[in-house]
Every structure is written in structure tokens, then in C-alpha cells.
mmCIF file of N, CA, C and O in Angstrom:
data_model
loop_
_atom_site.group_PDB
_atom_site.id
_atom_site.type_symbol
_atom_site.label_atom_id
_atom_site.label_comp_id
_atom_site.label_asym_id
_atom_site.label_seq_id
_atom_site.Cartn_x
_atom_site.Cartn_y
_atom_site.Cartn_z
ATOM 1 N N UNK A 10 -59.131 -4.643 61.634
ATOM 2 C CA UNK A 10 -59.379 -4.123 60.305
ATOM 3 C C UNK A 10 -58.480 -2.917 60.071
ATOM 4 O O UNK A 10 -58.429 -1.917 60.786
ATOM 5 N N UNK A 11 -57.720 -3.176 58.874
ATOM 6 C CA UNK A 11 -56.813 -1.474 58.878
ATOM 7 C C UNK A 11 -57.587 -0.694 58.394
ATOM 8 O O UNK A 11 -58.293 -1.111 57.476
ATOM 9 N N UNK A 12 -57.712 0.566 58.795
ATOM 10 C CA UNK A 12 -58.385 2.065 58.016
ATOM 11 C C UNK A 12 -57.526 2.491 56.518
ATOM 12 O O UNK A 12 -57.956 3.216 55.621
ATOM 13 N N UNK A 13 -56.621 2.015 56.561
ATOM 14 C CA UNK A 13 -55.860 2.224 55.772
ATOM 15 C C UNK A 13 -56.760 2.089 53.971
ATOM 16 O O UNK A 13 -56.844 2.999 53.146
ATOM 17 N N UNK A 14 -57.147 1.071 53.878
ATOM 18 C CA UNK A 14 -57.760 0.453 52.866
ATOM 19 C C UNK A 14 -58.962 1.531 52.562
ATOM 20 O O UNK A 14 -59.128 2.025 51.447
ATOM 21 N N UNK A 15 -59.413 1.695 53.196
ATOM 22 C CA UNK A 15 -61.308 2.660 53.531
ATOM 23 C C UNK A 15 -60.613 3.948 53.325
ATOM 24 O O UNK A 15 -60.897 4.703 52.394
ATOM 25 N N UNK A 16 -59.971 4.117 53.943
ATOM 26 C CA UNK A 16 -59.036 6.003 53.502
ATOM 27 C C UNK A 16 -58.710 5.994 51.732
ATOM 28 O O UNK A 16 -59.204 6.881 51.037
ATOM 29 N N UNK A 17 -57.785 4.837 51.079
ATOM 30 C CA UNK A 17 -57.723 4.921 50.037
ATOM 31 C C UNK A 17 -59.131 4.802 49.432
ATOM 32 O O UNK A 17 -59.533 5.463 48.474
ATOM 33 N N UNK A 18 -59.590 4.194 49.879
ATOM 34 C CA UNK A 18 -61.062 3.946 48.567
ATOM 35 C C UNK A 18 -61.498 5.222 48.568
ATOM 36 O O UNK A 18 -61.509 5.859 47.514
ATOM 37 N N UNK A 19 -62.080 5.985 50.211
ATOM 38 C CA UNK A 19 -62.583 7.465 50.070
ATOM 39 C C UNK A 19 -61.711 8.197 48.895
ATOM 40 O O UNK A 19 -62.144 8.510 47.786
ATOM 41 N N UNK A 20 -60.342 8.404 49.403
ATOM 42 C CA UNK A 20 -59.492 9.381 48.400
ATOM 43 C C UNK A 20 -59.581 8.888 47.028
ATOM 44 O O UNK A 20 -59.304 9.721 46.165
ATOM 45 N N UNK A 21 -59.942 7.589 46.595
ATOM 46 C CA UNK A 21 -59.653 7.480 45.471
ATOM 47 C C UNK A 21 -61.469 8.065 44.604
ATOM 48 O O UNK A 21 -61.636 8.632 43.525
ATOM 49 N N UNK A 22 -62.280 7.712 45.410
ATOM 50 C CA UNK A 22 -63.459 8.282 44.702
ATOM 51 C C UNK A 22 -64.117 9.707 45.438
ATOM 52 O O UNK A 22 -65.274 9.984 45.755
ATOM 53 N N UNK A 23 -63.081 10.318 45.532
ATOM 54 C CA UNK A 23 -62.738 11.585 45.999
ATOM 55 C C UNK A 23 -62.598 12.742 44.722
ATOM 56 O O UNK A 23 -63.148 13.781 44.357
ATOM 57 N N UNK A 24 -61.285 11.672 44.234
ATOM 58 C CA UNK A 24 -60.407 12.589 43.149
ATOM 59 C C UNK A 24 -61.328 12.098 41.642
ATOM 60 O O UNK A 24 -61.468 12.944 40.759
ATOM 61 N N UNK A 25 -61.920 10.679 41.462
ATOM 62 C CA UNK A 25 -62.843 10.561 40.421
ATOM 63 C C UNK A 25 -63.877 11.362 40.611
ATOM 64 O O UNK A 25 -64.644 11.023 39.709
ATOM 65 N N UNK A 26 -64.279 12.031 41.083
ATOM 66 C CA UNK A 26 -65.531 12.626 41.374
ATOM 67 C C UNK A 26 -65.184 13.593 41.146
ATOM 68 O O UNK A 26 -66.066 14.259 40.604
ATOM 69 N N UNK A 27 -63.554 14.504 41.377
ATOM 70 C CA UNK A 27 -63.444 15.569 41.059
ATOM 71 C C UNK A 27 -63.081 15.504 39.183
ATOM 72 O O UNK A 27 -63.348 16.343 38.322
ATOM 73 N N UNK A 28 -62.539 14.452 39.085
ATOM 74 C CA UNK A 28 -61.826 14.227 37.606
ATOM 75 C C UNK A 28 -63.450 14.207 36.822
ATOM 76 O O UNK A 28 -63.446 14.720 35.703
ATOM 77 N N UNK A 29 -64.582 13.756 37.233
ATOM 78 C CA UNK A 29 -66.141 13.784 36.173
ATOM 79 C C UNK A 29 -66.267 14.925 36.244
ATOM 80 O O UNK A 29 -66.301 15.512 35.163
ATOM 81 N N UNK A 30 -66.395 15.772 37.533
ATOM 82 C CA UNK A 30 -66.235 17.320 37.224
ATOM 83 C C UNK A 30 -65.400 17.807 36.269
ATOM 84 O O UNK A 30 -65.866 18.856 35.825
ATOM 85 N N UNK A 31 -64.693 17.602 35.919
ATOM 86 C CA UNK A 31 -63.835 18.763 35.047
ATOM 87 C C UNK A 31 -62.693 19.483 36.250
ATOM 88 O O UNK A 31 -61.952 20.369 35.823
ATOM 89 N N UNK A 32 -62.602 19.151 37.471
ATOM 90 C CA UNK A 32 -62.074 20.041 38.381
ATOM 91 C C UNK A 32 -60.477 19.760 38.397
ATOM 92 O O UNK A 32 -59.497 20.413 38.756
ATOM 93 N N UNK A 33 -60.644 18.728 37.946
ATOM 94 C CA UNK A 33 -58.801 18.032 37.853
ATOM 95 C C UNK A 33 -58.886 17.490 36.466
ATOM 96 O O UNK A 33 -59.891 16.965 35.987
ATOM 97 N N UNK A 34 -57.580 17.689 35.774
ATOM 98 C CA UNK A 34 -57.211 17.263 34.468
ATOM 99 C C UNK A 34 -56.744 15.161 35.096
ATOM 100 O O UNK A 34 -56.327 14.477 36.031
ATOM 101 N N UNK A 35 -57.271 15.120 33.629
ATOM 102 C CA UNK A 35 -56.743 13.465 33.908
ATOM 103 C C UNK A 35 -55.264 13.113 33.612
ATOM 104 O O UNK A 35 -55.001 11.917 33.489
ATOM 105 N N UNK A 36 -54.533 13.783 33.518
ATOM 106 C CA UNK A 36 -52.881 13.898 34.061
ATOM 107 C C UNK A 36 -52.592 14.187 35.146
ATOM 108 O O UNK A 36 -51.727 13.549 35.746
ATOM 109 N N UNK A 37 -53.151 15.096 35.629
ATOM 110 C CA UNK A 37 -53.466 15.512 37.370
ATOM 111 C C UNK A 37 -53.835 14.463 38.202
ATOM 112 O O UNK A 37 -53.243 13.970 39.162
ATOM 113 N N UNK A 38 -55.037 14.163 37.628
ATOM 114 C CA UNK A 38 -55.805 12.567 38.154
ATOM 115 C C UNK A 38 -54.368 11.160 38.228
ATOM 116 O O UNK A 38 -54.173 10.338 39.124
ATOM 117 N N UNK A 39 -53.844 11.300 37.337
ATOM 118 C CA UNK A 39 -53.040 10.322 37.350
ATOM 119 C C UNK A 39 -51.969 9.877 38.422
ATOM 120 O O UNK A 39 -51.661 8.838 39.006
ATOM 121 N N UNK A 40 -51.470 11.491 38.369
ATOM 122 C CA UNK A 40 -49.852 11.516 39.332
ATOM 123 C C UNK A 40 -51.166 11.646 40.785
ATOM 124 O O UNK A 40 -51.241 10.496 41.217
ATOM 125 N N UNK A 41 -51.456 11.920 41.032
ATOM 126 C CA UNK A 41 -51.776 12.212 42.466
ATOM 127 C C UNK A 41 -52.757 11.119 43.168
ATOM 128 O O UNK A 41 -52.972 11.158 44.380
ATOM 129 N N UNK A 42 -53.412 10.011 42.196
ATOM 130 C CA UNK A 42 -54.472 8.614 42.515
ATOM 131 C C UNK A 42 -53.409 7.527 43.358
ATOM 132 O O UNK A 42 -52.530 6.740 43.007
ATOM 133 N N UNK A 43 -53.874 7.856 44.372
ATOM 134 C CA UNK A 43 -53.276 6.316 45.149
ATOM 135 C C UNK A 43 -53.057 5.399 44.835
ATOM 136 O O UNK A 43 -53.884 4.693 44.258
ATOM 137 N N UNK A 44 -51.203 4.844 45.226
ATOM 138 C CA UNK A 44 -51.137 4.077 44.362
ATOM 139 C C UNK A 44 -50.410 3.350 45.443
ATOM 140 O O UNK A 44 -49.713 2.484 44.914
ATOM 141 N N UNK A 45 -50.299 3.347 46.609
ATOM 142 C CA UNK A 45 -49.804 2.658 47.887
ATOM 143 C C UNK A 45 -50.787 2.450 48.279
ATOM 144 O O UNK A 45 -51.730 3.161 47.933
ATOM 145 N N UNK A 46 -51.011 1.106 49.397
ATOM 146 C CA UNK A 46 -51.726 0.685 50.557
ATOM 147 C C UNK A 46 -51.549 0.406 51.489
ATOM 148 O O UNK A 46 -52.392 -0.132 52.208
ATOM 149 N N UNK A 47 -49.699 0.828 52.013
ATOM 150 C CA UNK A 47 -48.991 0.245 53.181
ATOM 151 C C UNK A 47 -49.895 1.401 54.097
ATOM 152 O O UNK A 47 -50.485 2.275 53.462
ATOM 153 N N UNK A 48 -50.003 1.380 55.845
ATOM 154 C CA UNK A 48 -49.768 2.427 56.715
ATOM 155 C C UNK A 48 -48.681 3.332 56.525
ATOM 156 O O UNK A 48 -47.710 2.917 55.891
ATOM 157 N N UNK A 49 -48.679 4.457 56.951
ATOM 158 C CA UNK A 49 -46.924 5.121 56.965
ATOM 159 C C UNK A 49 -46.660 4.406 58.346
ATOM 160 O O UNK A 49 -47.439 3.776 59.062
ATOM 161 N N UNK A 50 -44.972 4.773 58.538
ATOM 162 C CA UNK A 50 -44.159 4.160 59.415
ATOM 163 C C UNK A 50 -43.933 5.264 60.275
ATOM 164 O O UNK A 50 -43.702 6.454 60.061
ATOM 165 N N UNK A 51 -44.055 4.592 61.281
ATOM 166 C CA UNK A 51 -43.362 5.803 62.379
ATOM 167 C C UNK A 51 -41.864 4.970 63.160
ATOM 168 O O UNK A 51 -41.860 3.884 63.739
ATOM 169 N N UNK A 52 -41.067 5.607 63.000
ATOM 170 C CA UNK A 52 -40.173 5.554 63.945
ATOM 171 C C UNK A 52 -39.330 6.746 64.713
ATOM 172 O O UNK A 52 -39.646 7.840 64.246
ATOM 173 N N UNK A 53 -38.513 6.823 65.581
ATOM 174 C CA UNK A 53 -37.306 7.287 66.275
ATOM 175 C C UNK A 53 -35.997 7.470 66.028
ATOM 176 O O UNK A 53 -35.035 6.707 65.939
ATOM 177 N N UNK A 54 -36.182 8.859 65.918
ATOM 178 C CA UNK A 54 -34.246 8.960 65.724
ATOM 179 C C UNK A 54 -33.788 9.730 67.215
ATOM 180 O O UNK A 54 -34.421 10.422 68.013
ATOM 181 N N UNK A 55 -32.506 9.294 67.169
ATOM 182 C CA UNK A 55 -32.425 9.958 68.949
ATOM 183 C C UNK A 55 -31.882 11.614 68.379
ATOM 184 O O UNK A 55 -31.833 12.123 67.260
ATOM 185 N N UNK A 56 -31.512 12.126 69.811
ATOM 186 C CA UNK A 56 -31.238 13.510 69.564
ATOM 187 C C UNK A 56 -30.112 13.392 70.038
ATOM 188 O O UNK A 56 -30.032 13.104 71.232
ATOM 189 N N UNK A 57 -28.580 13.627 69.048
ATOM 190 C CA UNK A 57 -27.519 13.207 69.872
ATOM 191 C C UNK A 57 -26.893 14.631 70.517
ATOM 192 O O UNK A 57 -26.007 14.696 71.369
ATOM 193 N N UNK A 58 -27.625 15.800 69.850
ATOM 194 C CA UNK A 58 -27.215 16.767 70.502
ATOM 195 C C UNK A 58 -27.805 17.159 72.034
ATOM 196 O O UNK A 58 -27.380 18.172 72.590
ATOM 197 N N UNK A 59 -28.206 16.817 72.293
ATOM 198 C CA UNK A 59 -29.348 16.803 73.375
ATOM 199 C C UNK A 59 -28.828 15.994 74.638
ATOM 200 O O UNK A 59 -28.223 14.960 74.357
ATOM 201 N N UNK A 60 -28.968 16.306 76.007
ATOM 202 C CA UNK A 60 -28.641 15.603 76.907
ATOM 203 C C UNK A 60 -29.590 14.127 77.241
ATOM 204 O O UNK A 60 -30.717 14.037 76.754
ATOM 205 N N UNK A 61 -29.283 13.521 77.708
ATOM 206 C CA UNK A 61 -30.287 11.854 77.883
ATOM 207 C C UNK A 61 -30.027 10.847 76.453
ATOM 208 O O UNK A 61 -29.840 9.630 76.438
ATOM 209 N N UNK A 62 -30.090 11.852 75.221
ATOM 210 C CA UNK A 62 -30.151 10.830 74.277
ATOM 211 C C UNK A 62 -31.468 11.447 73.687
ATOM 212 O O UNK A 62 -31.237 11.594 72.487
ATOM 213 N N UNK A 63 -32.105 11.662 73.827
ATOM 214 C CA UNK A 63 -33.662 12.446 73.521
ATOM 215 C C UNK A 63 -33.838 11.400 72.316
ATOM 216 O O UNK A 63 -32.859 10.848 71.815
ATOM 217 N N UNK A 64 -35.425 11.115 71.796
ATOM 218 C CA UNK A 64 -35.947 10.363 70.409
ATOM 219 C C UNK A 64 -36.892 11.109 69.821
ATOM 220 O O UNK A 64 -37.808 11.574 70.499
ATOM 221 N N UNK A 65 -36.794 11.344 68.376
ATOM 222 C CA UNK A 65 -37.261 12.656 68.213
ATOM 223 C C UNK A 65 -38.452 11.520 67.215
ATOM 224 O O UNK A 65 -37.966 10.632 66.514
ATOM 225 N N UNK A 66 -39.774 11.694 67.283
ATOM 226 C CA UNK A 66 -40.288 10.846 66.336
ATOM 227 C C UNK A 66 -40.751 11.238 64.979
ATOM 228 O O UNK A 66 -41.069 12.383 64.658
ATOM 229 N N UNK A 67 -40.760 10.390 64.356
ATOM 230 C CA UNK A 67 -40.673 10.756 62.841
ATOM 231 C C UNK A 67 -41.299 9.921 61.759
ATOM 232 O O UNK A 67 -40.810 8.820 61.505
ATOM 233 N N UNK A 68 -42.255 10.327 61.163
ATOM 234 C CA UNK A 68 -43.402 9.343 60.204
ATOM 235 C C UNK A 68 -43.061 9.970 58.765
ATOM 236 O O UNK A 68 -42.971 11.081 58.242
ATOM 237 N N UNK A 69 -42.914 8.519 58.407
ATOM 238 C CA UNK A 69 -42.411 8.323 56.679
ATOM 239 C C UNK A 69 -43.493 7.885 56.238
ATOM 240 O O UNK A 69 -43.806 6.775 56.667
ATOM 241 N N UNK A 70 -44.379 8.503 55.322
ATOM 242 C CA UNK A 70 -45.090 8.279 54.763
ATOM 243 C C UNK A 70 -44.932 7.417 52.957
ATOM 244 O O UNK A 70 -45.698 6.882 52.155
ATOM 245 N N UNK A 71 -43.966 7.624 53.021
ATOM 246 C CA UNK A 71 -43.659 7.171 52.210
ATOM 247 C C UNK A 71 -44.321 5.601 51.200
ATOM 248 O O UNK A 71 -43.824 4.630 51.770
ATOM 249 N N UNK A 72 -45.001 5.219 50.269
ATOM 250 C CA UNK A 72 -45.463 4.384 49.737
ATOM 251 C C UNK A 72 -47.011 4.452 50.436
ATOM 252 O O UNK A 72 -47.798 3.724 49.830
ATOM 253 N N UNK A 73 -47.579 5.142 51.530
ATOM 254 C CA UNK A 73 -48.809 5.325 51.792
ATOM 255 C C UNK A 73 -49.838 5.639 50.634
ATOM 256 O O UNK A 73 -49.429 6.206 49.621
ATOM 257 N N UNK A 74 -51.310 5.244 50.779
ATOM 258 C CA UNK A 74 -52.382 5.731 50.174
ATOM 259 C C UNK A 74 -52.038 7.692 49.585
ATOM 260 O O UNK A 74 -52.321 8.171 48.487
ATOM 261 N N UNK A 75 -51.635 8.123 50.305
ATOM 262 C CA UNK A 75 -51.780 9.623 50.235
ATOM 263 C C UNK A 75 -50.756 10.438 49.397
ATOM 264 O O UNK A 75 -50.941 11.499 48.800
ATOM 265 N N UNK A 76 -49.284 9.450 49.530
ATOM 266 C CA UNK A 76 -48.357 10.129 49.315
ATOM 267 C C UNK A 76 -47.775 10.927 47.975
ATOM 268 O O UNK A 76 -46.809 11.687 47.913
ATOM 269 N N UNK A 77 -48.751 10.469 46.849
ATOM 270 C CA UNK A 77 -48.747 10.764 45.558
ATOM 271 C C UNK A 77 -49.162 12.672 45.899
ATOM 272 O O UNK A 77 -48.544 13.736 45.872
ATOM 273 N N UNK A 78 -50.421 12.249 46.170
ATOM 274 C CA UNK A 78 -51.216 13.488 46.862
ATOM 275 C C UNK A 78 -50.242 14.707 47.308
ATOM 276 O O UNK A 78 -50.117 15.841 46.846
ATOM 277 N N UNK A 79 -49.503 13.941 48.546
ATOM 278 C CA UNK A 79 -48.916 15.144 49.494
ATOM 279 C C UNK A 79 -48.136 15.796 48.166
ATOM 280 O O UNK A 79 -48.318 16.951 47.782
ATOM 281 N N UNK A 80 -47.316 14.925 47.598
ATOM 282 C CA UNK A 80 -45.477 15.228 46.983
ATOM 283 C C UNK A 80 -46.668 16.038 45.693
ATOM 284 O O UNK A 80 -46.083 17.002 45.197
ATOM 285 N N UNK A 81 -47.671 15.915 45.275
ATOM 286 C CA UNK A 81 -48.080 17.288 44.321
ATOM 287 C C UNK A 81 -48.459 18.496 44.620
ATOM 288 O O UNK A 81 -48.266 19.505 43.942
ATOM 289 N N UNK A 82 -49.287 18.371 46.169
ATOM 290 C CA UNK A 82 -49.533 19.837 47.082
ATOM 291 C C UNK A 82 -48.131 20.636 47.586
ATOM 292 O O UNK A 82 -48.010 21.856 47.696
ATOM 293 N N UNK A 83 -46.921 19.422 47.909
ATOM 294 C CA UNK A 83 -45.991 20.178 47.949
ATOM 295 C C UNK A 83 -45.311 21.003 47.404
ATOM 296 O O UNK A 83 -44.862 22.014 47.942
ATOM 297 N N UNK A 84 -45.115 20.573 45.958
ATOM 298 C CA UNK A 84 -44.836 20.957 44.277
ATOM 299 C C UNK A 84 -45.634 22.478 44.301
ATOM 300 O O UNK A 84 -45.304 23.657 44.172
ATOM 301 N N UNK A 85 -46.843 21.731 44.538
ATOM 302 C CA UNK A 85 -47.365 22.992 43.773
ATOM 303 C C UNK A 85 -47.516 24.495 44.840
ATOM 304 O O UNK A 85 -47.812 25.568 44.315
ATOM 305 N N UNK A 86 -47.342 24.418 45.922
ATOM 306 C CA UNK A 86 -47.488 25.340 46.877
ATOM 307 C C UNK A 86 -45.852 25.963 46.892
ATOM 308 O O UNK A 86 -45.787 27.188 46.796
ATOM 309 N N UNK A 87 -44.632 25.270 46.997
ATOM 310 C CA UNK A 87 -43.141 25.316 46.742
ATOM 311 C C UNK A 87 -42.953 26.768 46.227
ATOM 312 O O UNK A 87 -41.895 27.368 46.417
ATOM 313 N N UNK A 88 -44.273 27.458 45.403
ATOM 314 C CA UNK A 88 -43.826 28.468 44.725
ATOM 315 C C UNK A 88 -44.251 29.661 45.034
ATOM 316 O O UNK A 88 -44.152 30.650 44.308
ATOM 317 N N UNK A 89 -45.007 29.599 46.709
ATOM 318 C CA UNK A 89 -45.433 30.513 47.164
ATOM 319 C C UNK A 89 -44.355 30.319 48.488
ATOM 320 O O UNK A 89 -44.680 31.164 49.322
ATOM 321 N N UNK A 90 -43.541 29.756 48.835
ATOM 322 C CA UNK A 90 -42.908 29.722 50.232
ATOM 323 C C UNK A 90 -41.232 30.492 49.833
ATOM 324 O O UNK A 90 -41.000 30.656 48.635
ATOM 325 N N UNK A 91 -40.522 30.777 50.501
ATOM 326 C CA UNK A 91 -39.579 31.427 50.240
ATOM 327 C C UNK A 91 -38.355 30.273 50.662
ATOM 328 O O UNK A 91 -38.419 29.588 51.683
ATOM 329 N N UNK A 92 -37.292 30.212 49.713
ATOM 330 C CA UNK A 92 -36.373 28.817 49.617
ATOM 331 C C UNK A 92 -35.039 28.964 50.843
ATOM 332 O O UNK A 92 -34.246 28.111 51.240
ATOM 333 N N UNK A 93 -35.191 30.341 51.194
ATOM 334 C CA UNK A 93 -34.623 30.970 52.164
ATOM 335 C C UNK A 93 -34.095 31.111 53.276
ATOM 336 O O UNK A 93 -33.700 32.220 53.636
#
């Protein structure tokens, strides 16, 4: 059974529950409601600077349940971190 599916349903009546509150605007609600159901991917990139070859691992979340989510917390936090 993937978790994958059960994670989106939680998150999705997560954010409706916050959207009946009043706590999120329903434009807010929109961009950030799951809209993927793949797993993210994990793979390996090697380390060519590195002696052996080293594999550095690396998860793309990309098209996941969440990822709407992350790319607006990122946005919106972006303006407290220094670009520096």
C-alpha cells in the first residue's frame, strides 16, 4: 500500500479545514492543495571532486503530494533569509 495517497488526503483535509476557518484565503488554498500523487524520487549524484567517486544523495520532490506546499513556505519565508 503506498502512504503516499493517505499523506495527500490528510494534507488535503488539513488545508480545507484551515480554508472553513478563515485561516487561509481560497487563493492561498488553491496554489498550495495537492495536486501530485507520485512518491518523490531519490537518487545519486557522484562527488567528482572527492576521492573514490563519493554519491551524494538527493530527493526531488518534485510533482509530490506536498510540493505545491513546500515552493509557497519557501516564497514566503525567502524574505526573512539573507540572499547573501
Amino acid at each position: 500500500e503506498d502512504p503516499t495517497i493517505k499523506r495527500k488526503g490528510k494534507l488535503t483535509r488539513f488545508l480545507l479545514n484551515l480554508k472553513k476557518l478563515n485561516k487561509i484565503s481560497e487563493n492561498l488554498y488553491q496554489r498550495i492543495r495537492p495536486s501530485g500523487s507520485q512518491p518523490a524520487r531519490l537518487y545519486r549524484l557522484p562527488k567528482i571532486h572527492k576521492q573514490n567517486y563519493l554519491l551524494r544523495p538527493v530527493c526531488s520532490s518534485i510533482n509530490s503530494f506536498n510540493y505545491n506546499l513546500s515552493k509557497e513556505l519557501a516564497r514566503m519565508i525567502s524574505h526573512f533569509t539573507n540572499s547573501e
